[in-house]
Amino acid sequence: MKNIAILGSTGSIGCSTLNLVEAYPERFRVLTLAAGRNLESALEQARRWQPRVLSLAEEADAAQAQAALAGAGLNEIEVVHGTEGSVRVATHPDVEFVVSAIVGVAGLQATYEAVRAGKTVGLANKECLVAAGELLTAAARASGKPLLPIDSEHNAIHQCLRGGRAQEVEQIWLTASGGPFLNTPKSAFPGITAEQALNHPTWRMGRRITIDSATLMNKGFEVIEACRLFALPPGRVRVIVHPQSTIHSMVEFVDGSILAQFSVTDMRLPILYALTYPERIGSELRFPVLELRRLDFCPPDLEKFPCLALAYEAAEAGGSLTIALNAADEVAVSEFLEGTIGFDQIPKVISETLRETQKRQPESIPEVLFMDAEARSVATSWAQRLSRSKPPLPRVASAIQHGE
Amino acid sequence: MKNIAILGSTGSIGCSTLNLVEAYPERFRVLTLAAGRNLESALEQARRWQPRVLSLAEEADAAQAQAALAGAGLNEIEVVHGTEGSVRVATHPDVEFVVSAIVGVAGLQATYEAVRAGKTVGLANKECLVAAGELLTAAARASGKPLLPIDSEHNAIHQCLRGGRAQEVEQIWLTASGGPFLNTPKSAFPGITAEQALNHPTWRMGRRITIDSATLMNKGFEVIEACRLFALPPGRVRVIVHPQSTIHSMVEFVDGSILAQFSVTDMRLPILYALTYPERIGSELRFPVLELRRLDFCPPDLEKFPCLALAYEAAEAGGSLTIALNAADEVAVSEFLEGTIGFDQIPKVISETLRETQKRQPESIPEVLFMDAEARSVATSWAQRLSRSKPPLPRVASAIQHGE
């Protein structure tokens, strides 16, 4: 029986994790839960799973939750809130495994403390590795417990790496769907609308990650995550476009052998892998191999997708530069979705922010958060400045639809 | 430094192995060599590698070789011959690794004795597992040393299996190129000529294995080999057609994850893997991942390729039935190449031979050889009987060329 803490329990990864706990009640027990601002879902989960600790983002929600749970006779549930609350959830002495799935920098402190407390951590939060990767991996090395990736690409790499020793890895290959604009000419990029960019070909995801997939910045973040998770320099973390996203990623060994992993596109699979590692247990998540028909591949076009090149640049520098990359991208994507800047101006906001960011190495999570805030402010002012040069939309939009 | 014996040194696998010894002189040393009837090549190899023992198939060749080597001042090389000679090569006390690459049943005794003598064996000889698999794997279990497959499919499986434990394997998937008649209608099969069947789309190989690839019997043999090598029932060794032969094979785990292996199509890669296992060492045999374009897959058509179904049938029964399968196929292919029977009659010869074979379990290699000889005689008489119903060739041959 494994005692689990879920950071981000009401999100998609949190719900998938609870679905697995439900499917394997003899293996996993929900010990603590950290939800965000969705009070109703959090209360429902608390009633169903009766965790020892429930944390909410806001103090007012926590007070309301406490009253509601007391009314349902569940007074033993300790209700907490904020960063301190999620740290309590992550470091509870009886917790063995922490699912880190709070979106954004809000999950950093709790994840870091979980690693420092010697918990095995399953990582679904991108910022943990992009913004605080050096701190987190150093803490994991010190604790001796693994950081297990809960996303299809890094989970695939983790699986393929079992085919050899660390020093036998030549390079790793992250596959990228290429996003909705893989075959759109670069000249049509200024006219891309939010609606078009939100239409991802293979995965249904949140708004920011969907735009990040369209710019290939998401793949850039994954390059940085891979560098940190697997202790490889950026030059040995490569990207190949694979529109079907069937193969999740690959590892190339020094002898020339390449191992690739694939499976159904269901997040429960990497979560289950992390929860049971180093074991594998049976699941109903079967890929119908005999229905395999065609897989396509092509090299990524860095001219068309400069965000990927920017991510490699930031990966080489590390520290404050990867923090700025993440912060500036979040700002740029949000400004694009609000119509302030054009799709083609997203990389411009990021590159200008990187240019203005001094190279430093954060020594603590508060320092990470400080650098993050600094970069956000730089990015916001760049977005404002660029908004004046944004082209009129309707005219170019029609060119895209026939632009392949 | 690893001391190597090569059984079948003048064949393609033998030469590739020597090429690797040449490339990694600090790692491997040729200790003993067993060649066949190619005296000239054997002498050249003996002069170059100065093995402790050289074996030739024929006594007369051995005598000639001894004289020639003595003339070259290489009297210390012990020259032997026949089955006894190849056993001497395989079991020399200083040998650590035996490459088993003698074609046909001639390699059985030496390979079996190598395993019994506690050598690590790299298997390239198909008959070892198809005809004597139960004996060989039992001996390997007793010795505690691994049997390492030296062919692209099983080597791929061996690599992918590292991604989990034996009890975590759901099934394995062997990829098949589909051969030159993948898209030829079954109605055109009676008119297929030897020339057409010898034209394999991806690999350059010997004549028998090329025909076996065209009938999919080669894949059937690989199913049997996989069952024995990896201790799986035939129902858990599946086949999928993959015309490019890029992915060499795959392993599906119980959790739904699938690992696939690919690499350049160069036999030196699986040989190197086996020679260095459990290590991997650097090689120049690099697959250009960025040049990946398109991979196709489809299920195998057992109606069109009954040999594959016959192999599953023999695999279920084991023992004398897999011996008969191999023997009857060798006879049928040779009769097809000589024009005695048609392409479509190959499975008929085999199925009739299986029908006449009593199910028995051989207890020794001589028993295997006896059952093999019995089956050959049955198959030969069936081929003679069928030759009378062979259709005239030229008329149908032209139909094939436009038959896709």
mmCIF file with all atom_site columns, C-alpha atoms in Angstrom, chain A residues 21-202:
data_model
loop_
_atom_site.group_PDB
_atom_site.id
_atom_site.type_symbol
_atom_site.label_atom_id
_atom_site.label_alt_id
_atom_site.label_comp_id
_atom_site.label_asym_id
_atom_site.label_entity_id
_atom_site.label_seq_id
_atom_site.pdbx_PDB_ins_code
_atom_site.Cartn_x
_atom_site.Cartn_y
_atom_site.Cartn_z
_atom_site.occupancy
_atom_site.B_iso_or_equiv
_atom_site.pdbx_formal_charge
_atom_site.auth_seq_id
_atom_site.auth_comp_id
_atom_site.auth_asym_id
_atom_site.auth_atom_id
_atom_site.pdbx_PDB_model_num
ATOM 1   C CA . VAL A 1 21  ? -6.321  5.000  -6.897  1.00 0.00 ? 21  VAL A CA 1
ATOM 2   C CA . GLU A 1 22  ? -9.925  3.985  -7.459  1.00 0.00 ? 22  GLU A CA 1
ATOM 3   C CA . ALA A 1 23  ? -8.871  1.261  -9.897  1.00 0.00 ? 23  ALA A CA 1
ATOM 4   C CA . TYR A 1 24  ? -6.130  -0.143 -7.629  1.00 0.00 ? 24  TYR A CA 1
ATOM 5   C CA . PRO A 1 25  ? -7.475  0.288  -4.067  1.00 0.00 ? 25  PRO A CA 1
ATOM 6   C CA . GLU A 1 26  ? -5.212  -2.481 -2.793  1.00 0.00 ? 26  GLU A CA 1
ATOM 7   C CA . ARG A 1 27  ? -2.091  -0.618 -3.935  1.00 0.00 ? 27  ARG A CA 1
ATOM 8   C CA . PHE A 1 28  ? -2.607  3.079  -3.363  1.00 0.00 ? 28  PHE A CA 1
ATOM 9   C CA . ARG A 1 29  ? -4.109  5.217  -0.620  1.00 0.00 ? 29  ARG A CA 1
ATOM 10  C CA . VAL A 1 30  ? -4.829  8.949  -0.866  1.00 0.00 ? 30  VAL A CA 1
ATOM 11  C CA . LEU A 1 31  ? -3.197  10.457 2.200   1.00 0.00 ? 31  LEU A CA 1
ATOM 12  C CA . THR A 1 32  ? -3.239  14.189 1.519   1.00 0.00 ? 32  THR A CA 1
ATOM 13  C CA . LEU A 1 33  ? -4.686  16.488 -1.152  1.00 0.00 ? 33  LEU A CA 1
ATOM 14  C CA . ALA A 1 34  ? -3.823  20.010 -2.282  1.00 0.00 ? 34  ALA A CA 1
ATOM 15  C CA . ALA A 1 35  ? -6.456  21.630 -4.488  1.00 0.00 ? 35  ALA A CA 1
ATOM 16  C CA . GLY A 1 36  ? -6.515  25.135 -5.937  1.00 0.00 ? 36  GLY A CA 1
ATOM 17  C CA . ARG A 1 37  ? -9.488  27.448 -6.164  1.00 0.00 ? 37  ARG A CA 1
ATOM 18  C CA . ASN A 1 38  ? -12.125 24.888 -7.147  1.00 0.00 ? 38  ASN A CA 1
ATOM 19  C CA . LEU A 1 39  ? -13.755 24.553 -3.716  1.00 0.00 ? 39  LEU A CA 1
ATOM 20  C CA . GLU A 1 40  ? -16.651 22.405 -4.881  1.00 0.00 ? 40  GLU A CA 1
ATOM 21  C CA . SER A 1 41  ? -14.415 19.741 -6.493  1.00 0.00 ? 41  SER A CA 1
ATOM 22  C CA . ALA A 1 42  ? -12.039 19.839 -3.543  1.00 0.00 ? 42  ALA A CA 1
ATOM 23  C CA . LEU A 1 43  ? -14.904 19.175 -1.111  1.00 0.00 ? 43  LEU A CA 1
ATOM 24  C CA . GLU A 1 44  ? -16.227 16.355 -3.243  1.00 0.00 ? 44  GLU A CA 1
ATOM 25  C CA . GLN A 1 45  ? -12.774 14.771 -3.312  1.00 0.00 ? 45  GLN A CA 1
ATOM 26  C CA . ALA A 1 46  ? -12.343 15.239 0.437   1.00 0.00 ? 46  ALA A CA 1
ATOM 27  C CA . ARG A 1 47  ? -15.683 13.519 1.111   1.00 0.00 ? 47  ARG A CA 1
ATOM 28  C CA . ARG A 1 48  ? -14.854 10.649 -1.224  1.00 0.00 ? 48  ARG A CA 1
ATOM 29  C CA . TRP A 1 49  ? -11.223 10.096 -0.188  1.00 0.00 ? 49  TRP A CA 1
ATOM 30  C CA . GLN A 1 50  ? -11.191 11.396 3.390   1.00 0.00 ? 50  GLN A CA 1
ATOM 31  C CA . PRO A 1 51  ? -7.564  12.549 3.294   1.00 0.00 ? 51  PRO A CA 1
ATOM 32  C CA . ARG A 1 52  ? -5.638  13.346 6.481   1.00 0.00 ? 52  ARG A CA 1
ATOM 33  C CA . VAL A 1 53  ? -4.925  16.832 5.119   1.00 0.00 ? 53  VAL A CA 1
ATOM 34  C CA . LEU A 1 54  ? -6.715  18.993 2.558   1.00 0.00 ? 54  LEU A CA 1
ATOM 35  C CA . SER A 1 55  ? -5.121  22.210 1.359   1.00 0.00 ? 55  SER A CA 1
ATOM 36  C CA . LEU A 1 56  ? -6.775  24.980 -0.661  1.00 0.00 ? 56  LEU A CA 1
ATOM 37  C CA . ALA A 1 57  ? -5.194  27.982 -2.309  1.00 0.00 ? 57  ALA A CA 1
ATOM 38  C CA . GLU A 1 58  ? -7.234  30.620 -0.422  1.00 0.00 ? 58  GLU A CA 1
ATOM 39  C CA . GLU A 1 59  ? -7.752  31.041 3.305   1.00 0.00 ? 59  GLU A CA 1
ATOM 40  C CA . ALA A 1 60  ? -11.450 31.855 2.852   1.00 0.00 ? 60  ALA A CA 1
ATOM 41  C CA . ASP A 1 61  ? -12.022 28.635 0.873   1.00 0.00 ? 61  ASP A CA 1
ATOM 42  C CA . ALA A 1 62  ? -10.213 26.672 3.564   1.00 0.00 ? 62  ALA A CA 1
ATOM 43  C CA . ALA A 1 63  ? -12.508 28.082 6.257   1.00 0.00 ? 63  ALA A CA 1
ATOM 44  C CA . GLN A 1 64  ? -15.556 27.229 4.194   1.00 0.00 ? 64  GLN A CA 1
ATOM 45  C CA . ALA A 1 65  ? -14.234 23.720 3.518   1.00 0.00 ? 65  ALA A CA 1
ATOM 46  C CA . GLN A 1 66  ? -13.564 23.133 7.202   1.00 0.00 ? 66  GLN A CA 1
ATOM 47  C CA . ALA A 1 67  ? -17.125 24.071 8.089   1.00 0.00 ? 67  ALA A CA 1
ATOM 48  C CA . ALA A 1 68  ? -18.589 21.923 5.324   1.00 0.00 ? 68  ALA A CA 1
ATOM 49  C CA . LEU A 1 69  ? -16.509 18.877 6.259   1.00 0.00 ? 69  LEU A CA 1
ATOM 50  C CA . ALA A 1 70  ? -17.331 19.291 9.944   1.00 0.00 ? 70  ALA A CA 1
ATOM 51  C CA . GLY A 1 71  ? -20.986 19.367 8.957   1.00 0.00 ? 71  GLY A CA 1
ATOM 52  C CA . ALA A 1 72  ? -20.488 16.043 7.170   1.00 0.00 ? 72  ALA A CA 1
ATOM 53  C CA . GLY A 1 73  ? -18.868 14.541 10.267  1.00 0.00 ? 73  GLY A CA 1
ATOM 54  C CA . LEU A 1 74  ? -15.377 14.677 8.785   1.00 0.00 ? 74  LEU A CA 1
ATOM 55  C CA . ASN A 1 75  ? -13.712 16.770 11.486  1.00 0.00 ? 75  ASN A CA 1
ATOM 56  C CA . GLU A 1 76  ? -10.539 14.681 11.428  1.00 0.00 ? 76  GLU A CA 1
ATOM 57  C CA . ILE A 1 77  ? -9.549  16.157 8.060   1.00 0.00 ? 77  ILE A CA 1
ATOM 58  C CA . GLU A 1 78  ? -6.964  18.868 8.699   1.00 0.00 ? 78  GLU A CA 1
ATOM 59  C CA . VAL A 1 79  ? -7.797  21.791 6.398   1.00 0.00 ? 79  VAL A CA 1
ATOM 60  C CA . VAL A 1 80  ? -4.938  24.144 5.511   1.00 0.00 ? 80  VAL A CA 1
ATOM 61  C CA . HIS A 1 81  ? -4.222  26.688 2.789   1.00 0.00 ? 81  HIS A CA 1
ATOM 62  C CA . GLY A 1 82  ? -1.696  28.562 0.645   1.00 0.00 ? 82  GLY A CA 1
ATOM 63  C CA . THR A 1 83  ? 1.930   27.630 0.026   1.00 0.00 ? 83  THR A CA 1
ATOM 64  C CA . GLU A 1 84  ? 2.311   26.548 3.636   1.00 0.00 ? 84  GLU A CA 1
ATOM 65  C CA . GLY A 1 85  ? -0.710  24.302 3.221   1.00 0.00 ? 85  GLY A CA 1
ATOM 66  C CA . SER A 1 86  ? 0.591   22.624 0.092   1.00 0.00 ? 86  SER A CA 1
ATOM 67  C CA . VAL A 1 87  ? 3.977   22.141 1.770   1.00 0.00 ? 87  VAL A CA 1
ATOM 68  C CA . ARG A 1 88  ? 2.140   20.425 4.651   1.00 0.00 ? 88  ARG A CA 1
ATOM 69  C CA . VAL A 1 89  ? 0.372   18.169 2.125   1.00 0.00 ? 89  VAL A CA 1
ATOM 70  C CA . ALA A 1 90  ? 3.642   17.339 0.367   1.00 0.00 ? 90  ALA A CA 1
ATOM 71  C CA . THR A 1 91  ? 5.726   16.655 3.465   1.00 0.00 ? 91  THR A CA 1
ATOM 72  C CA . HIS A 1 92  ? 3.257   14.800 5.708   1.00 0.00 ? 92  HIS A CA 1
ATOM 73  C CA . PRO A 1 93  ? 5.413   12.176 7.463   1.00 0.00 ? 93  PRO A CA 1
ATOM 74  C CA . ASP A 1 94  ? 3.278   9.240  6.279   1.00 0.00 ? 94  ASP A CA 1
ATOM 75  C CA . VAL A 1 95  ? 3.325   10.277 2.619   1.00 0.00 ? 95  VAL A CA 1
ATOM 76  C CA . GLU A 1 96  ? 5.612   8.163  0.426   1.00 0.00 ? 96  GLU A CA 1
ATOM 77  C CA . PHE A 1 97  ? 4.805   9.406  -3.055  1.00 0.00 ? 97  PHE A CA 1
ATOM 78  C CA . VAL A 1 98  ? 3.954   12.962 -4.112  1.00 0.00 ? 98  VAL A CA 1
ATOM 79  C CA . VAL A 1 99  ? 2.215   13.717 -7.403  1.00 0.00 ? 99  VAL A CA 1
ATOM 80  C CA . SER A 1 100 ? 3.335   17.246 -8.290  1.00 0.00 ? 100 SER A CA 1
ATOM 81  C CA . ALA A 1 101 ? 0.672   18.618 -10.629 1.00 0.00 ? 101 ALA A CA 1
ATOM 82  C CA . ILE A 1 102 ? -0.050  22.178 -9.497  1.00 0.00 ? 102 ILE A CA 1
ATOM 83  C CA . VAL A 1 103 ? 0.125   24.346 -12.615 1.00 0.00 ? 103 VAL A CA 1
ATOM 84  C CA . GLY A 1 104 ? 2.625   27.220 -12.657 1.00 0.00 ? 104 GLY A CA 1
ATOM 85  C CA . VAL A 1 105 ? 5.161   28.442 -10.106 1.00 0.00 ? 105 VAL A CA 1
ATOM 86  C CA . ALA A 1 106 ? 2.627   27.929 -7.268  1.00 0.00 ? 106 ALA A CA 1
ATOM 87  C CA . GLY A 1 107 ? 3.730   24.298 -7.022  1.00 0.00 ? 107 GLY A CA 1
ATOM 88  C CA . LEU A 1 108 ? 7.466   24.972 -6.698  1.00 0.00 ? 108 LEU A CA 1
ATOM 89  C CA . GLN A 1 109 ? 7.868   25.281 -2.936  1.00 0.00 ? 109 GLN A CA 1
ATOM 90  C CA . ALA A 1 110 ? 5.771   22.237 -2.058  1.00 0.00 ? 110 ALA A CA 1
ATOM 91  C CA . THR A 1 111 ? 7.517   20.063 -4.644  1.00 0.00 ? 111 THR A CA 1
ATOM 92  C CA . TYR A 1 112 ? 10.933  21.207 -3.491  1.00 0.00 ? 112 TYR A CA 1
ATOM 93  C CA . GLU A 1 113 ? 10.084  20.476 0.141   1.00 0.00 ? 113 GLU A CA 1
ATOM 94  C CA . ALA A 1 114 ? 8.719   17.060 -0.812  1.00 0.00 ? 114 ALA A CA 1
ATOM 95  C CA . VAL A 1 115 ? 12.019  16.182 -2.488  1.00 0.00 ? 115 VAL A CA 1
ATOM 96  C CA . ARG A 1 116 ? 13.991  17.519 0.470   1.00 0.00 ? 116 ARG A CA 1
ATOM 97  C CA . ALA A 1 117 ? 11.815  15.454 2.823   1.00 0.00 ? 117 ALA A CA 1
ATOM 98  C CA . GLY A 1 118 ? 12.884  12.327 0.940   1.00 0.00 ? 118 GLY A CA 1
ATOM 99  C CA . LYS A 1 119 ? 9.580   11.622 -0.812  1.00 0.00 ? 119 LYS A CA 1
ATOM 100 C CA . THR A 1 120 ? 9.494   9.962  -4.213  1.00 0.00 ? 120 THR A CA 1
ATOM 101 C CA . VAL A 1 121 ? 8.062   12.619 -6.515  1.00 0.00 ? 121 VAL A CA 1
ATOM 102 C CA . GLY A 1 122 ? 6.119   12.163 -9.739  1.00 0.00 ? 122 GLY A CA 1
ATOM 103 C CA . LEU A 1 123 ? 6.534   15.397 -11.685 1.00 0.00 ? 123 LEU A CA 1
ATOM 104 C CA . ALA A 1 124 ? 3.772   16.738 -13.901 1.00 0.00 ? 124 ALA A CA 1
ATOM 105 C CA . ASN A 1 125 ? 4.500   20.395 -13.150 1.00 0.00 ? 125 ASN A CA 1
ATOM 106 C CA . LYS A 1 126 ? 6.662   21.842 -15.925 1.00 0.00 ? 126 LYS A CA 1
ATOM 107 C CA . GLU A 1 127 ? 7.880   24.868 -13.953 1.00 0.00 ? 127 GLU A CA 1
ATOM 108 C CA . CYS A 1 128 ? 9.539   22.649 -11.364 1.00 0.00 ? 128 CYS A CA 1
ATOM 109 C CA . LEU A 1 129 ? 12.183  21.639 -13.870 1.00 0.00 ? 129 LEU A CA 1
ATOM 110 C CA . VAL A 1 130 ? 12.184  24.625 -16.214 1.00 0.00 ? 130 VAL A CA 1
ATOM 111 C CA . ALA A 1 131 ? 12.394  27.316 -13.531 1.00 0.00 ? 131 ALA A CA 1
ATOM 112 C CA . ALA A 1 132 ? 13.839  25.435 -10.560 1.00 0.00 ? 132 ALA A CA 1
ATOM 113 C CA . GLY A 1 133 ? 15.434  22.404 -12.206 1.00 0.00 ? 133 GLY A CA 1
ATOM 114 C CA . GLU A 1 134 ? 18.942  22.821 -10.797 1.00 0.00 ? 134 GLU A CA 1
ATOM 115 C CA . LEU A 1 135 ? 17.643  23.190 -7.229  1.00 0.00 ? 135 LEU A CA 1
ATOM 116 C CA . LEU A 1 136 ? 15.227  20.309 -7.552  1.00 0.00 ? 136 LEU A CA 1
ATOM 117 C CA . THR A 1 137 ? 17.614  17.809 -9.114  1.00 0.00 ? 137 THR A CA 1
ATOM 118 C CA . ALA A 1 138 ? 20.335  18.697 -6.594  1.00 0.00 ? 138 ALA A CA 1
ATOM 119 C CA . ALA A 1 139 ? 17.862  18.039 -3.774  1.00 0.00 ? 139 ALA A CA 1
ATOM 120 C CA . ALA A 1 140 ? 16.827  14.743 -5.355  1.00 0.00 ? 140 ALA A CA 1
ATOM 121 C CA . ARG A 1 141 ? 20.451  13.644 -5.697  1.00 0.00 ? 141 ARG A CA 1
ATOM 122 C CA . ALA A 1 142 ? 20.954  14.469 -2.021  1.00 0.00 ? 142 ALA A CA 1
ATOM 123 C CA . SER A 1 143 ? 17.840  12.539 -0.950  1.00 0.00 ? 143 SER A CA 1
ATOM 124 C CA . GLY A 1 144 ? 18.611  9.537  -3.165  1.00 0.00 ? 144 GLY A CA 1
ATOM 125 C CA . LYS A 1 145 ? 14.954  9.225  -4.205  1.00 0.00 ? 145 LYS A CA 1
ATOM 126 C CA . PRO A 1 146 ? 13.941  9.334  -7.872  1.00 0.00 ? 146 PRO A CA 1
ATOM 127 C CA . LEU A 1 147 ? 12.191  12.198 -9.649  1.00 0.00 ? 147 LEU A CA 1
ATOM 128 C CA . LEU A 1 148 ? 9.778   10.369 -11.933 1.00 0.00 ? 148 LEU A CA 1
ATOM 129 C CA . PRO A 1 149 ? 8.394   12.242 -14.928 1.00 0.00 ? 149 PRO A CA 1
ATOM 130 C CA . ILE A 1 150 ? 4.609   12.191 -15.371 1.00 0.00 ? 150 ILE A CA 1
ATOM 131 C CA . ASP A 1 151 ? 4.267   13.354 -18.933 1.00 0.00 ? 151 ASP A CA 1
ATOM 132 C CA . SER A 1 152 ? 4.304   11.219 -21.997 1.00 0.00 ? 152 SER A CA 1
ATOM 133 C CA . GLU A 1 153 ? 7.640   12.335 -23.462 1.00 0.00 ? 153 GLU A CA 1
ATOM 134 C CA . HIS A 1 154 ? 9.879   12.205 -20.398 1.00 0.00 ? 154 HIS A CA 1
ATOM 135 C CA . ASN A 1 155 ? 8.126   9.153  -19.132 1.00 0.00 ? 155 ASN A CA 1
ATOM 136 C CA . ALA A 1 156 ? 8.917   7.506  -22.481 1.00 0.00 ? 156 ALA A CA 1
ATOM 137 C CA . ILE A 1 157 ? 12.561  8.552  -22.133 1.00 0.00 ? 157 ILE A CA 1
ATOM 138 C CA . HIS A 1 158 ? 12.635  7.177  -18.592 1.00 0.00 ? 158 HIS A CA 1
ATOM 139 C CA . GLN A 1 159 ? 11.405  3.836  -19.910 1.00 0.00 ? 159 GLN A CA 1
ATOM 140 C CA . CYS A 1 160 ? 13.797  3.723  -22.853 1.00 0.00 ? 160 CYS A CA 1
ATOM 141 C CA . LEU A 1 161 ? 16.757  4.616  -20.634 1.00 0.00 ? 161 LEU A CA 1
ATOM 142 C CA . ARG A 1 162 ? 16.324  1.270  -18.912 1.00 0.00 ? 162 ARG A CA 1
ATOM 143 C CA . GLY A 1 163 ? 17.848  -0.268 -22.036 1.00 0.00 ? 163 GLY A CA 1
ATOM 144 C CA . GLY A 1 164 ? 21.343  0.880  -21.060 1.00 0.00 ? 164 GLY A CA 1
ATOM 145 C CA . ARG A 1 165 ? 23.435  2.719  -18.496 1.00 0.00 ? 165 ARG A CA 1
ATOM 146 C CA . ALA A 1 166 ? 23.541  6.508  -18.175 1.00 0.00 ? 166 ALA A CA 1
ATOM 147 C CA . GLN A 1 167 ? 27.010  6.748  -19.728 1.00 0.00 ? 167 GLN A CA 1
ATOM 148 C CA . GLU A 1 168 ? 25.806  4.685  -22.704 1.00 0.00 ? 168 GLU A CA 1
ATOM 149 C CA . VAL A 1 169 ? 23.328  7.318  -23.877 1.00 0.00 ? 169 VAL A CA 1
ATOM 150 C CA . GLU A 1 170 ? 24.368  9.142  -27.038 1.00 0.00 ? 170 GLU A CA 1
ATOM 151 C CA . GLN A 1 171 ? 21.378  11.469 -27.196 1.00 0.00 ? 171 GLN A CA 1
ATOM 152 C CA . ILE A 1 172 ? 17.654  11.487 -26.624 1.00 0.00 ? 172 ILE A CA 1
ATOM 153 C CA . TRP A 1 173 ? 14.925  12.362 -29.113 1.00 0.00 ? 173 TRP A CA 1
ATOM 154 C CA . LEU A 1 174 ? 11.762  14.110 -28.028 1.00 0.00 ? 174 LEU A CA 1
ATOM 155 C CA . THR A 1 175 ? 8.950   13.736 -30.527 1.00 0.00 ? 175 THR A CA 1
ATOM 156 C CA . ALA A 1 176 ? 6.822   16.795 -31.293 1.00 0.00 ? 176 ALA A CA 1
ATOM 157 C CA . SER A 1 177 ? 3.425   16.703 -32.972 1.00 0.00 ? 177 SER A CA 1
ATOM 158 C CA . GLY A 1 178 ? 4.431   19.875 -34.788 1.00 0.00 ? 178 GLY A CA 1
ATOM 159 C CA . GLY A 1 179 ? 1.216   21.569 -33.698 1.00 0.00 ? 179 GLY A CA 1
ATOM 160 C CA . PRO A 1 180 ? -1.559  22.913 -35.903 1.00 0.00 ? 180 PRO A CA 1
ATOM 161 C CA . PHE A 1 181 ? 0.789   25.078 -38.010 1.00 0.00 ? 181 PHE A CA 1
ATOM 162 C CA . LEU A 1 182 ? 3.281   22.429 -39.072 1.00 0.00 ? 182 LEU A CA 1
ATOM 163 C CA . ASN A 1 183 ? 2.342   22.943 -42.722 1.00 0.00 ? 183 ASN A CA 1
ATOM 164 C CA . THR A 1 184 ? 1.340   26.601 -42.533 1.00 0.00 ? 184 THR A CA 1
ATOM 165 C CA . PRO A 1 185 ? 3.793   28.934 -44.321 1.00 0.00 ? 185 PRO A CA 1
ATOM 166 C CA . LYS A 1 186 ? 5.659   31.325 -42.038 1.00 0.00 ? 186 LYS A CA 1
ATOM 167 C CA . SER A 1 187 ? 4.276   34.237 -44.020 1.00 0.00 ? 187 SER A CA 1
ATOM 168 C CA . ALA A 1 188 ? 0.804   33.417 -42.670 1.00 0.00 ? 188 ALA A CA 1
ATOM 169 C CA . PHE A 1 189 ? 1.921   33.386 -39.004 1.00 0.00 ? 189 PHE A CA 1
ATOM 170 C CA . PRO A 1 190 ? 1.117   37.058 -38.272 1.00 0.00 ? 190 PRO A CA 1
ATOM 171 C CA . GLY A 1 191 ? -2.541  36.376 -39.038 1.00 0.00 ? 191 GLY A CA 1
ATOM 172 C CA . ILE A 1 192 ? -2.990  33.283 -36.853 1.00 0.00 ? 192 ILE A CA 1
ATOM 173 C CA . THR A 1 193 ? -5.937  33.712 -34.483 1.00 0.00 ? 193 THR A CA 1
ATOM 174 C CA . ALA A 1 194 ? -6.231  32.386 -30.936 1.00 0.00 ? 194 ALA A CA 1
ATOM 175 C CA . GLU A 1 195 ? -8.995  30.091 -32.088 1.00 0.00 ? 195 GLU A CA 1
ATOM 176 C CA . GLN A 1 196 ? -6.765  28.531 -34.756 1.00 0.00 ? 196 GLN A CA 1
ATOM 177 C CA . ALA A 1 197 ? -3.870  28.172 -32.337 1.00 0.00 ? 197 ALA A CA 1
ATOM 178 C CA . LEU A 1 198 ? -6.073  26.513 -29.714 1.00 0.00 ? 198 LEU A CA 1
ATOM 179 C CA . ASN A 1 199 ? -6.978  23.738 -32.133 1.00 0.00 ? 199 ASN A CA 1
ATOM 180 C CA . HIS A 1 200 ? -4.262  21.135 -31.303 1.00 0.00 ? 200 HIS A CA 1
ATOM 181 C CA . PRO A 1 201 ? -4.229  18.107 -33.625 1.00 0.00 ? 201 PRO A CA 1
ATOM 182 C CA . THR A 1 202 ? -3.696  15.264 -31.116 1.00 0.00 ? 202 THR A CA 1
#
